[in-house]
JSON list of C-alpha atoms in Angstrom, two decimals:
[
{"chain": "A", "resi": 10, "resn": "UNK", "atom": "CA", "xyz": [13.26, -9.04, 5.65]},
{"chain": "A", "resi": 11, "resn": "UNK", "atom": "CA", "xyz": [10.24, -7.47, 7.40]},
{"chain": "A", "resi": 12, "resn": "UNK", "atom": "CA", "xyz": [7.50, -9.69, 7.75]},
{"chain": "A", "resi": 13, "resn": "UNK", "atom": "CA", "xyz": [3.75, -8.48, 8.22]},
{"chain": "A", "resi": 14, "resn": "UNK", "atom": "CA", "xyz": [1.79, -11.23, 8.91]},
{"chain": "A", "resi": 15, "resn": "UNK", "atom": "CA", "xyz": [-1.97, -11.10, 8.41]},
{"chain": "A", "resi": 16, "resn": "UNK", "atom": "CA", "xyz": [-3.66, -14.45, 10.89]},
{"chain": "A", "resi": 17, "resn": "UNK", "atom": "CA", "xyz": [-6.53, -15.23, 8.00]},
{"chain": "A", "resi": 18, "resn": "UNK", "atom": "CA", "xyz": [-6.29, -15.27, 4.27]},
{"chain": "A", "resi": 19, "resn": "UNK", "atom": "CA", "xyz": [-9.61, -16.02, 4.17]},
{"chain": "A", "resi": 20, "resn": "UNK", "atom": "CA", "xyz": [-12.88, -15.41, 6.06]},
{"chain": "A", "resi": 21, "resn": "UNK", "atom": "CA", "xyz": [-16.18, -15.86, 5.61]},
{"chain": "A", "resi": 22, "resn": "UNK", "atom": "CA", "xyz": [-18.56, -14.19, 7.65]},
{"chain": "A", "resi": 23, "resn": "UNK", "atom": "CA", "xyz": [-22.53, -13.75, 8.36]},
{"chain": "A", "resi": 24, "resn": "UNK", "atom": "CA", "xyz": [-24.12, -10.28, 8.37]},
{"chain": "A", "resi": 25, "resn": "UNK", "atom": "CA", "xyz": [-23.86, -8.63, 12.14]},
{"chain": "A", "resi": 26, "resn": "UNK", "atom": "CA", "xyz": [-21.20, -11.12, 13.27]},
{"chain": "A", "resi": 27, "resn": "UNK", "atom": "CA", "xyz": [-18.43, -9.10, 15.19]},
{"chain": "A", "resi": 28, "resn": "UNK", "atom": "CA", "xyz": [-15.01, -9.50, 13.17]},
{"chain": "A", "resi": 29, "resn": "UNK", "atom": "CA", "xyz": [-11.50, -9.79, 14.51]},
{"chain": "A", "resi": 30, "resn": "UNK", "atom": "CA", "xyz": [-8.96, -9.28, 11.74]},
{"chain": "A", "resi": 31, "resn": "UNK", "atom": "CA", "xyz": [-5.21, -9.83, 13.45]},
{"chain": "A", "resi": 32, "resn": "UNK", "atom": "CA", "xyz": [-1.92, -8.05, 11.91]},
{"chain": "A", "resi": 33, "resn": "UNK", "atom": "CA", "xyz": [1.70, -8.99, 13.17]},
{"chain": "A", "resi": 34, "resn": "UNK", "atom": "CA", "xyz": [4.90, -7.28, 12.47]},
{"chain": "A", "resi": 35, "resn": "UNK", "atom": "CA", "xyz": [8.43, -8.75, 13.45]},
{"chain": "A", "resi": 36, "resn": "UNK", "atom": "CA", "xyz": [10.31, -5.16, 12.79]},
{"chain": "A", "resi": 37, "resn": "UNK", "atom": "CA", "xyz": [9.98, -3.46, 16.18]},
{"chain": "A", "resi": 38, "resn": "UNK", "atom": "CA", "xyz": [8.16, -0.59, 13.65]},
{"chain": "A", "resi": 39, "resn": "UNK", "atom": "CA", "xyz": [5.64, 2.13, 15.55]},
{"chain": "A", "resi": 40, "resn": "UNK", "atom": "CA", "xyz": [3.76, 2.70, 12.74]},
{"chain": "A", "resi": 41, "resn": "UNK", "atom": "CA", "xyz": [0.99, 0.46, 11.71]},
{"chain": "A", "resi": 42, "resn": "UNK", "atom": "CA", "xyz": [-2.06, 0.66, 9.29]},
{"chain": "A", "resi": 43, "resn": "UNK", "atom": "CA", "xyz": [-5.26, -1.02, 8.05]},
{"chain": "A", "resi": 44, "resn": "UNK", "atom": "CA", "xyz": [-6.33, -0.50, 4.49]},
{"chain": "A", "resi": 45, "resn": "UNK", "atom": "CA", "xyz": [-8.70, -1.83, 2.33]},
{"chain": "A", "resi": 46, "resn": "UNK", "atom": "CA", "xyz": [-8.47, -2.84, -1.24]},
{"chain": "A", "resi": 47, "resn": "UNK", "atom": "CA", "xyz": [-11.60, -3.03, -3.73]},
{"chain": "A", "resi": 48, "resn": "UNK", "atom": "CA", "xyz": [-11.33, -2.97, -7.60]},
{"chain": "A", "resi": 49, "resn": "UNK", "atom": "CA", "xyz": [-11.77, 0.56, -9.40]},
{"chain": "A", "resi": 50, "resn": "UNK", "atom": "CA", "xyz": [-11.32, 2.10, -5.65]},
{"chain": "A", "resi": 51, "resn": "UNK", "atom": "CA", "xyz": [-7.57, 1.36, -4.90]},
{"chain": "A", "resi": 52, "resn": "UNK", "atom": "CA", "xyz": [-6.36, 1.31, -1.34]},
{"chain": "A", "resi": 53, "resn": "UNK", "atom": "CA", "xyz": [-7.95, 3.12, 0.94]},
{"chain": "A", "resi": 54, "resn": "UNK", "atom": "CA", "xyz": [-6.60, 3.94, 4.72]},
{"chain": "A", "resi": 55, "resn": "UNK", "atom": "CA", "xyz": [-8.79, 2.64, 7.47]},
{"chain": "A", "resi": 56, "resn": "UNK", "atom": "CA", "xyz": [-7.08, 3.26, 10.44]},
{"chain": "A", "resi": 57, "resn": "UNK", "atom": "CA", "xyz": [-3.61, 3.78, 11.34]},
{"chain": "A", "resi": 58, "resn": "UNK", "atom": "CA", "xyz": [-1.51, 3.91, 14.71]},
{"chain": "A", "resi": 59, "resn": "UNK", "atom": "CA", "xyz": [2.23, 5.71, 15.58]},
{"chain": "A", "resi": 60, "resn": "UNK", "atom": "CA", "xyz": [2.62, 4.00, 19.17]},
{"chain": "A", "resi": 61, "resn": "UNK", "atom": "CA", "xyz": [0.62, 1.44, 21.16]},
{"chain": "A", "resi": 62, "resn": "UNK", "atom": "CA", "xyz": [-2.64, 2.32, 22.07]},
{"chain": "A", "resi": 63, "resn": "UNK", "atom": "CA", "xyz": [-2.51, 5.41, 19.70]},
{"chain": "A", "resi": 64, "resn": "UNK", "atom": "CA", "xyz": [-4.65, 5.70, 16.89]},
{"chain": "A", "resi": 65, "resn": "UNK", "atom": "CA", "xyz": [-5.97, 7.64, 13.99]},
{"chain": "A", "resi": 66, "resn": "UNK", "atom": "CA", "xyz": [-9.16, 7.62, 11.93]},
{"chain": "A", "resi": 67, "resn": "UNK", "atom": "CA", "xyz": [-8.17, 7.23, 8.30]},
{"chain": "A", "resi": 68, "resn": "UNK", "atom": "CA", "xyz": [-10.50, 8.14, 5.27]},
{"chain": "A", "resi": 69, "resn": "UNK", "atom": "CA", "xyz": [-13.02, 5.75, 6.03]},
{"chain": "A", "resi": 70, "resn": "UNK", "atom": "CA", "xyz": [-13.26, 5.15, 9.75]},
{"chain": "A", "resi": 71, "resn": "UNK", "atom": "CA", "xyz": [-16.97, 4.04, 9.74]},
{"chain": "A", "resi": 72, "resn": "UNK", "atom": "CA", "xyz": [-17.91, 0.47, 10.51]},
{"chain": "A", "resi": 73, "resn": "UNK", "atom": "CA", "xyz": [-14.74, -0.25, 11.90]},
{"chain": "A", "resi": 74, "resn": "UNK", "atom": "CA", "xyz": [-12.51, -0.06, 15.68]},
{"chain": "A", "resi": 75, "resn": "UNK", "atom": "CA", "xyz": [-8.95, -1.18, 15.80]},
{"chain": "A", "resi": 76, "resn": "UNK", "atom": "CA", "xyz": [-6.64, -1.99, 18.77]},
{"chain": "A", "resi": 77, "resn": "UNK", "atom": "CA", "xyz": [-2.78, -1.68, 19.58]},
{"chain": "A", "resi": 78, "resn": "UNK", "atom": "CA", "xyz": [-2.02, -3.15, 22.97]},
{"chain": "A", "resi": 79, "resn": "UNK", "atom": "CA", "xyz": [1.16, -4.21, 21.76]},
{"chain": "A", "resi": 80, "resn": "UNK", "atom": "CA", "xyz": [3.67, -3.00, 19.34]},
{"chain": "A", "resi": 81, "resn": "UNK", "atom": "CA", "xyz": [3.87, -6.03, 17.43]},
{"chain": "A", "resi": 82, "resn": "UNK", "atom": "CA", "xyz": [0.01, -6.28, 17.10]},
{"chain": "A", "resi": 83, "resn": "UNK", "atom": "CA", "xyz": [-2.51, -3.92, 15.28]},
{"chain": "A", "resi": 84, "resn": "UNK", "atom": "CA", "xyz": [-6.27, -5.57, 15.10]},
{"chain": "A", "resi": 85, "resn": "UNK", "atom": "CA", "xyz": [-9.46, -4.30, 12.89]},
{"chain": "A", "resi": 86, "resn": "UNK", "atom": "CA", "xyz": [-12.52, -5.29, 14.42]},
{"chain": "A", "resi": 87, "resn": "UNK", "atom": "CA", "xyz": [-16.16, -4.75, 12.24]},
{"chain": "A", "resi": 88, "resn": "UNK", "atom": "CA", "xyz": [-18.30, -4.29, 15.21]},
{"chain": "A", "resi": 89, "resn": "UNK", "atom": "CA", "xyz": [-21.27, -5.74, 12.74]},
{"chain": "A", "resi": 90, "resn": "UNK", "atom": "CA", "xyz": [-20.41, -6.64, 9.76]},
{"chain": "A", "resi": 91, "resn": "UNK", "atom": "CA", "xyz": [-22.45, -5.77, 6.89]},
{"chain": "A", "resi": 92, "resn": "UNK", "atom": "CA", "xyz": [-22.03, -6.28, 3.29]},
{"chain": "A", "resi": 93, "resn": "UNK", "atom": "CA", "xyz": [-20.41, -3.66, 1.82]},
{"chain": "A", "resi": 94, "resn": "UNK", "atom": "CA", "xyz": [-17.78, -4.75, 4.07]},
{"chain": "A", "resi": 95, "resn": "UNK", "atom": "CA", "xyz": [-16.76, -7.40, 1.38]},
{"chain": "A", "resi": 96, "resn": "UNK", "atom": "CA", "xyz": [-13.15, -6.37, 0.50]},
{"chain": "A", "resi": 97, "resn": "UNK", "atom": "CA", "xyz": [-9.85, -7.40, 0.97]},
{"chain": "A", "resi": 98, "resn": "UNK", "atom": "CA", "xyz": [-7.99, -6.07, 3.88]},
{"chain": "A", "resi": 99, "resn": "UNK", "atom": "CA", "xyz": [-4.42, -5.03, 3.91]},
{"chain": "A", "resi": 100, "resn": "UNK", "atom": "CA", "xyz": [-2.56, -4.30, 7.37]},
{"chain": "A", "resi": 101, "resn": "UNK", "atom": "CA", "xyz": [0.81, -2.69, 6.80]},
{"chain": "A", "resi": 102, "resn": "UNK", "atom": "CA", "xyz": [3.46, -1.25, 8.70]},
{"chain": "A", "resi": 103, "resn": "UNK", "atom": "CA", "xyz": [6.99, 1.39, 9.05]},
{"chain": "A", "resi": 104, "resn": "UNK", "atom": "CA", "xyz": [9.62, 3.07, 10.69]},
{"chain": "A", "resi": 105, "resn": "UNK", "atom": "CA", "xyz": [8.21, 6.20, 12.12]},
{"chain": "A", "resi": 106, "resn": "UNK", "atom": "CA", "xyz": [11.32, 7.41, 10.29]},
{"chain": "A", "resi": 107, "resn": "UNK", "atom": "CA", "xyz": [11.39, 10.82, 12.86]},
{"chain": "A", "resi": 108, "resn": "UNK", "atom": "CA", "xyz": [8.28, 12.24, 11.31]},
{"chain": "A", "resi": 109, "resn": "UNK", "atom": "CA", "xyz": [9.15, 11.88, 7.57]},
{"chain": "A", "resi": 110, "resn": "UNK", "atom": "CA", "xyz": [8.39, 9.11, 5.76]},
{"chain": "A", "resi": 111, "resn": "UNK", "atom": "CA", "xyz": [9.78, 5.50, 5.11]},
{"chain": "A", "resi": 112, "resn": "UNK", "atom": "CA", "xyz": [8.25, 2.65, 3.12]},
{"chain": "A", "resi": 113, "resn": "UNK", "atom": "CA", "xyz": [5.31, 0.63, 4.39]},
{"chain": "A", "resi": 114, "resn": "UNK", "atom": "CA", "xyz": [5.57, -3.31, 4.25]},
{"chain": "A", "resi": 115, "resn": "UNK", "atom": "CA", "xyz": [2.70, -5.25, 3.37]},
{"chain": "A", "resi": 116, "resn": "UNK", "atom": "CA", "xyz": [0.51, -8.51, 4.58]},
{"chain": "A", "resi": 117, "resn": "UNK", "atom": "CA", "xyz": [-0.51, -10.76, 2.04]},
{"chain": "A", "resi": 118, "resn": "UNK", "atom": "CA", "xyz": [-4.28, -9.75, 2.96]},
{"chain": "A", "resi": 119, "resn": "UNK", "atom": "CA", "xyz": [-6.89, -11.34, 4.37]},
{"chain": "A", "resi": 120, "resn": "UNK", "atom": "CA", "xyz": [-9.99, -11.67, 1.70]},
{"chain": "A", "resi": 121, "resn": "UNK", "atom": "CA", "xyz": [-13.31, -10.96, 3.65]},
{"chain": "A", "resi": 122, "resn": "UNK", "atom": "CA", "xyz": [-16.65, -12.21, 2.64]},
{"chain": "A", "resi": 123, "resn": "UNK", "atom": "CA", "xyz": [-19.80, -10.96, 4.65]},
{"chain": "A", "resi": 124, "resn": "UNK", "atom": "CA", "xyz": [-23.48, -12.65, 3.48]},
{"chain": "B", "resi": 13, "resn": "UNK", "atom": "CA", "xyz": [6.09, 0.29, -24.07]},
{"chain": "B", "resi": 14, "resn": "UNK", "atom": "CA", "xyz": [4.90, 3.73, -22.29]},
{"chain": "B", "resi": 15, "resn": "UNK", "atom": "CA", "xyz": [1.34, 3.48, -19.95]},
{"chain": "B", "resi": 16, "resn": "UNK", "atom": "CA", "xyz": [0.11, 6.54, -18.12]},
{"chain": "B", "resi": 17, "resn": "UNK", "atom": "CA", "xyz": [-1.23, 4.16, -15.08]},
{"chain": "B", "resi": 18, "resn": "UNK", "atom": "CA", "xyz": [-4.72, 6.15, -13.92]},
{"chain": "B", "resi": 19, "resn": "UNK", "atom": "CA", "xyz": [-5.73, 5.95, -17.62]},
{"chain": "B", "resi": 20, "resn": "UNK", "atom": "CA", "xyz": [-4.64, 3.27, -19.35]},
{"chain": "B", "resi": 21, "resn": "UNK", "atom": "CA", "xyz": [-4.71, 0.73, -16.43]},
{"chain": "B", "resi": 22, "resn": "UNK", "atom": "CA", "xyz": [-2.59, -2.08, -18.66]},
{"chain": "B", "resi": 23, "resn": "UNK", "atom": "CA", "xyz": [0.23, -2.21, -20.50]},
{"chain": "B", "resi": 24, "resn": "UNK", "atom": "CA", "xyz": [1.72, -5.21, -22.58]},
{"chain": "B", "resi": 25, "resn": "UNK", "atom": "CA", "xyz": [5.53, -5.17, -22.97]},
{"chain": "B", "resi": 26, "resn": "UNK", "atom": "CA", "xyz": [8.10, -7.89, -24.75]},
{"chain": "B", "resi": 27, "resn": "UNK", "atom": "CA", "xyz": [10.48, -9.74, -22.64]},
{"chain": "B", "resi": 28, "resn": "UNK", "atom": "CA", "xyz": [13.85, -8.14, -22.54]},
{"chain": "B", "resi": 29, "resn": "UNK", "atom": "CA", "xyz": [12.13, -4.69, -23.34]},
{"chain": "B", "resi": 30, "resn": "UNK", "atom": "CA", "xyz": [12.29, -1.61, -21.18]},
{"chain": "B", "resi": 31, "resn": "UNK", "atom": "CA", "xyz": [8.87, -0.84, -19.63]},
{"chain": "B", "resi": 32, "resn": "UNK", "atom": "CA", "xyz": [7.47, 2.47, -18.46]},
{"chain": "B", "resi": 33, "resn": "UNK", "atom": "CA", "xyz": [4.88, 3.38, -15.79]},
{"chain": "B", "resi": 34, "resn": "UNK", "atom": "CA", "xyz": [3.84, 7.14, -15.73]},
{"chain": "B", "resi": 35, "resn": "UNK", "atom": "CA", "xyz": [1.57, 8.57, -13.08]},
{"chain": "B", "resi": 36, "resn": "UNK", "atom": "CA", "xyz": [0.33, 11.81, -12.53]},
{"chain": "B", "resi": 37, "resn": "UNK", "atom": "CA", "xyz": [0.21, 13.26, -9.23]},
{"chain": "B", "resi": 38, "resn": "UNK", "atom": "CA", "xyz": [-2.38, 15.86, -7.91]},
{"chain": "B", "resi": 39, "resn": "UNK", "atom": "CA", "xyz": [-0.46, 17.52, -5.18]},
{"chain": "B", "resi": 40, "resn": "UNK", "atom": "CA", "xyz": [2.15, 20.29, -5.66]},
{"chain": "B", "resi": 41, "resn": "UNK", "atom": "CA", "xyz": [3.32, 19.97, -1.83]},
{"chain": "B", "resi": 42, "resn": "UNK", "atom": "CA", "xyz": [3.87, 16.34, -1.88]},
{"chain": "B", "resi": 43, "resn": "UNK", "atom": "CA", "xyz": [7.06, 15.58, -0.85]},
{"chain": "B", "resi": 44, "resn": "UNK", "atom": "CA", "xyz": [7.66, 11.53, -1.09]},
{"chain": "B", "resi": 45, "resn": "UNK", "atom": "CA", "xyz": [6.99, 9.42, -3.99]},
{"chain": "B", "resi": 46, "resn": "UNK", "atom": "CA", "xyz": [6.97, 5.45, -3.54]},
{"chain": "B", "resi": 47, "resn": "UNK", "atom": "CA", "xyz": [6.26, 3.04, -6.60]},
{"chain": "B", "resi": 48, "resn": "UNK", "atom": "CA", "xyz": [4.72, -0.92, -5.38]},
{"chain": "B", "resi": 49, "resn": "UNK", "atom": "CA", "xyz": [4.09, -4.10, -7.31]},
{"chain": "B", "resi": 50, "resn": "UNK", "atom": "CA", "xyz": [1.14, -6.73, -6.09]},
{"chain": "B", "resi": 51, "resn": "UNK", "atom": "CA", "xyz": [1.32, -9.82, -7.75]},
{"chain": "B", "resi": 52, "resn": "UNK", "atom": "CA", "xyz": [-1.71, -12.09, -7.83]},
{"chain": "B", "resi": 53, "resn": "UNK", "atom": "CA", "xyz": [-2.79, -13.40, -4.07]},
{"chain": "B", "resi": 54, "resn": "UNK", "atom": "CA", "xyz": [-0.14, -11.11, -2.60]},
{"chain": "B", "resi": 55, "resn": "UNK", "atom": "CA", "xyz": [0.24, -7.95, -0.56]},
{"chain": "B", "resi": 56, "resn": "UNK", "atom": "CA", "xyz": [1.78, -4.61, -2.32]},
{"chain": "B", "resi": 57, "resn": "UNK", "atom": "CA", "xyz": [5.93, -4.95, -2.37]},
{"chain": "B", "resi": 58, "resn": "UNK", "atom": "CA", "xyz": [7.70, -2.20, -2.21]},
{"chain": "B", "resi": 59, "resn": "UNK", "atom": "CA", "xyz": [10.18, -1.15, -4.84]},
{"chain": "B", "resi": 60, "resn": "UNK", "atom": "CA", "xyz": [11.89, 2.12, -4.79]},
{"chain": "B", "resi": 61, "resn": "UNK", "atom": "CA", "xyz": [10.95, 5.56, -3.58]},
{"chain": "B", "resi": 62, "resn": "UNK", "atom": "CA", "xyz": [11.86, 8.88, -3.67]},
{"chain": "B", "resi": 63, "resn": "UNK", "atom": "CA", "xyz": [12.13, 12.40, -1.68]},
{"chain": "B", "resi": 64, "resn": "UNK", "atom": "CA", "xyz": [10.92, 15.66, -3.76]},
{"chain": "B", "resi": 65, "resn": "UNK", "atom": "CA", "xyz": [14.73, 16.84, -3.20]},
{"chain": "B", "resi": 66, "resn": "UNK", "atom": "CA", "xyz": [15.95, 14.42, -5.51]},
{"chain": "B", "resi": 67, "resn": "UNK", "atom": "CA", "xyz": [14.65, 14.30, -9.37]},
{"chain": "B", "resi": 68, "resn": "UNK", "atom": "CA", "xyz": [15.83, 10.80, -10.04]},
{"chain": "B", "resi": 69, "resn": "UNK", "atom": "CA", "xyz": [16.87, 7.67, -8.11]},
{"chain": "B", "resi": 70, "resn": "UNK", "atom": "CA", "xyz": [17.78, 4.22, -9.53]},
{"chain": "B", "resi": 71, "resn": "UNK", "atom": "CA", "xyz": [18.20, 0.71, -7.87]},
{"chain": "B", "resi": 72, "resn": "UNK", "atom": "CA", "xyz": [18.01, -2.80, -9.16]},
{"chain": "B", "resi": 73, "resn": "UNK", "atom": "CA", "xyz": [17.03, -2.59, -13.03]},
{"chain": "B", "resi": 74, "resn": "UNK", "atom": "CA", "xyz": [14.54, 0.27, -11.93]},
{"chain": "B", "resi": 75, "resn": "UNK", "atom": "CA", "xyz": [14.64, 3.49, -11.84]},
{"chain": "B", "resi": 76, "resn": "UNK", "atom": "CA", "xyz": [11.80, 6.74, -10.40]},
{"chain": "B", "resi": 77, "resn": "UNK", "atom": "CA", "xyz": [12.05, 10.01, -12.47]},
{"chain": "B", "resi": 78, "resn": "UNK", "atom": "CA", "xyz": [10.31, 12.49, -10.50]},
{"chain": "B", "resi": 79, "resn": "UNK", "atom": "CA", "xyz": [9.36, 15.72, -12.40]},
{"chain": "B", "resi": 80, "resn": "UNK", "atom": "CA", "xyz": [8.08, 18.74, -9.97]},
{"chain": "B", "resi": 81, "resn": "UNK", "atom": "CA", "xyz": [7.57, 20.75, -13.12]},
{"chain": "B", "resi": 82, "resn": "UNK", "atom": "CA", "xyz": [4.71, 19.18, -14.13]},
{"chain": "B", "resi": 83, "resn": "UNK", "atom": "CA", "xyz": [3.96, 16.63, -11.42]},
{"chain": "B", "resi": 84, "resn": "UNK", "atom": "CA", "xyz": [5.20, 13.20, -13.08]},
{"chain": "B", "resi": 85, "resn": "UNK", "atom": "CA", "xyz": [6.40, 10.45, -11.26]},
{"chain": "B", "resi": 86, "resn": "UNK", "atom": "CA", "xyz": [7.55, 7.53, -13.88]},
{"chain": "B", "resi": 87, "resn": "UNK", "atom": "CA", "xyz": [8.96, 3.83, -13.06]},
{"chain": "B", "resi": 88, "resn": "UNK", "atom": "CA", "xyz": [11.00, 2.30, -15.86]},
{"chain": "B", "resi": 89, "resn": "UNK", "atom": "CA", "xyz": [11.87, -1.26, -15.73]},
{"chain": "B", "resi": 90, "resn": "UNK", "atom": "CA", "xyz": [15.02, -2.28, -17.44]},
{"chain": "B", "resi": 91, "resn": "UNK", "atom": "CA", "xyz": [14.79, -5.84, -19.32]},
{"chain": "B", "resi": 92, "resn": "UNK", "atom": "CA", "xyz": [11.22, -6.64, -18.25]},
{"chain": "B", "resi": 93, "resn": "UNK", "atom": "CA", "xyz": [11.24, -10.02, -17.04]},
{"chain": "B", "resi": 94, "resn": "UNK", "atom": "CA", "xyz": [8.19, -12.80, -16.83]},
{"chain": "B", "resi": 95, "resn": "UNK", "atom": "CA", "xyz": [8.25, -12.02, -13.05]},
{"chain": "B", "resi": 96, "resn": "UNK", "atom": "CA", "xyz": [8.03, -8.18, -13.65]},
{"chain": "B", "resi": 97, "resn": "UNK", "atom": "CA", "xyz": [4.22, -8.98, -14.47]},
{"chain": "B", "resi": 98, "resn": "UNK", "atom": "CA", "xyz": [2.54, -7.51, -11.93]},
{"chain": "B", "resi": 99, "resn": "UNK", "atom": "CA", "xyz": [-0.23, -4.42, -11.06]},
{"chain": "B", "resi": 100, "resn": "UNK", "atom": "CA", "xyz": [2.11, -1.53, -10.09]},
{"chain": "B", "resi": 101, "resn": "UNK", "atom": "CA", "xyz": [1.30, 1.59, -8.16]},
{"chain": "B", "resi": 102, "resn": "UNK", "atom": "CA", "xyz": [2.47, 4.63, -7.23]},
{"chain": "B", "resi": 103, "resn": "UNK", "atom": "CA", "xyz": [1.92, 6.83, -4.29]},
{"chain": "B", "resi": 104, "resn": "UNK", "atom": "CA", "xyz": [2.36, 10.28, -2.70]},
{"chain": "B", "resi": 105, "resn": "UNK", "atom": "CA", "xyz": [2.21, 11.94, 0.34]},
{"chain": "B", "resi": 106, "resn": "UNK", "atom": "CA", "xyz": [2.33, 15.70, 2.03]},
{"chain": "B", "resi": 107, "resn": "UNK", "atom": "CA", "xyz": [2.47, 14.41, 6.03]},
{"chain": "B", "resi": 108, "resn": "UNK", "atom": "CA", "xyz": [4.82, 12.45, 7.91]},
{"chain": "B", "resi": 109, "resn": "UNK", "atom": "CA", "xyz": [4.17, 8.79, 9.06]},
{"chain": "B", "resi": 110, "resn": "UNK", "atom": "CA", "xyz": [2.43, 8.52, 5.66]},
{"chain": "B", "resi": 111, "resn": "UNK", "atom": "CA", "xyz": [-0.58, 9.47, 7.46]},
{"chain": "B", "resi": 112, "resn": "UNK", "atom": "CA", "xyz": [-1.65, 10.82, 3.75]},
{"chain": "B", "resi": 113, "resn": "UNK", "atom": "CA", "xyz": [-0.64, 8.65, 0.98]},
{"chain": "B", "resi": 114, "resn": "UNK", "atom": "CA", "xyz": [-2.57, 8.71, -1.75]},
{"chain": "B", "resi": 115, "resn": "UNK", "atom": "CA", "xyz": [-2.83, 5.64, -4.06]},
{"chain": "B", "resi": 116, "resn": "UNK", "atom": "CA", "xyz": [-3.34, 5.71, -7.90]},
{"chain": "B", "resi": 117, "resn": "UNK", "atom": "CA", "xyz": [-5.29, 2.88, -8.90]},
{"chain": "B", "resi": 118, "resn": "UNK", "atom": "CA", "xyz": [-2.72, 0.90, -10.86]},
{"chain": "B", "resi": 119, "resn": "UNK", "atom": "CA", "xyz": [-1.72, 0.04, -13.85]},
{"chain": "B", "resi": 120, "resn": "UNK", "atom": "CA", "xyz": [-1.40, -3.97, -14.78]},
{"chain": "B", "resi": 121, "resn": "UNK", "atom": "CA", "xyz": [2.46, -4.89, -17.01]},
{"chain": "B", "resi": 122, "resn": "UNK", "atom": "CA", "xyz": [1.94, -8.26, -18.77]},
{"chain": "B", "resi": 123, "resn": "UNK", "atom": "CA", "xyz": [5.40, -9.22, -19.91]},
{"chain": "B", "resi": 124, "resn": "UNK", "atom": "CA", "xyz": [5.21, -11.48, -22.98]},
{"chain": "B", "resi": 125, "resn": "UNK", "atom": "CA", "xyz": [7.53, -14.33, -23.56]}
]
């Protein structure tokens, strides 16, 4: 079975503090997102990356970097974190399935607080 | 039980009764269709999808009817079980690498004992 493994299920975090959320994947798969999750909103696509060091903006890009140095690994960094930043995050991944499309396969997500 | 999942986010269902999800989808070039289940404290699982060529596909006790016509996707559940209960979505998407899914919001199955 894939596994997705997301380093935090929970964080807590002050207001302006620079935030490192880590995503691993054991299934050799070039694709790899970042989404977050907030009731009434569903999941929305932060970021997403097809190869190491590539990388997309999603819907809702602001606030937020990412990094893919290695295939495995796909971080989300809040350069400041405010607030509305409150959510849980979701980091994801699949087969780049020769353009088309094949499942993703969750984390468990890591449930970000920001005071 | 029948639910159309943007609208009627919950639907309660006996054990050992067939459930069904429903979700509308808004776009007419879509061309994959993939149906999740998050259980409390957990990540999204995937369950079964299917390609716009194909109008039906089943696999273990589910099954996605897919319905270009009129742009249904539905997820039936064949005797819902306890551990069915769940928040299930579906999804679509018009680009490769699922660059563009787009996510209903869900609709919550409580199975009853």
């Amino acid at each position: 079975d894939v596994k997705v493994t997301q380093s935090s299920r929970y964080l807590v975090k002050r207001t302006g503090e620079k935030v490192f959320l880590e995503c691993v994947q054991d299934m050799d798969h070039e694709n790899m997102f970042w989404y977050r999750q907030d009731p009434g909103l569903g999941l929305r696509l932060i970021y997403f990356s097809y190869d190491v060091k590539m990388k997309e903006k999603g819907d809702i890009p602001e606030g937020y970097s990412v990094s893919r140095e290695k295939k495995e690994r796909f971080s989300l960094i809040l350069e400041s974190a405010s607030t509305n930043q409150t959510s849980m995050y979701l980091c994801a991944s699949s087969f780049r399935a020769g353009g088309g499309n094949s499942p993703l396969h969750f984390g468990n997500g890591t449930r970000l607080t920001v005071t | 039980g029948e639910s159309v999942g943007l609208h009627l986010p919950t639907l309660s269902v006996q054990e050992g009764d067939n459930s069904i999800i429903n979700c509308a989808y808004s776009n007419s070039a879509s061309d994959y269709f993939i149906w999740y289940k998050q259980e409390s404290g957990k990540g999204p699982q995937f369950i079964i999808d299917i390609r716009s060529n194909m109008d039906k596909r089943q696999g273990q006790r589910v099954t996605v009817l897919l319905n270009k016509t009129v742009k249904h996707l539905s997820l039936q559940i064949a005797a819902t079980q306890p551990g069915d209960s769940a928040v299930y979505f579906c999804a679509e998407n018009n680009a490769g690498n699922n660059r563009k899914l787009i996510w209903g919001l869900g609709t919550s199955l409580a199975v009853n004992p």
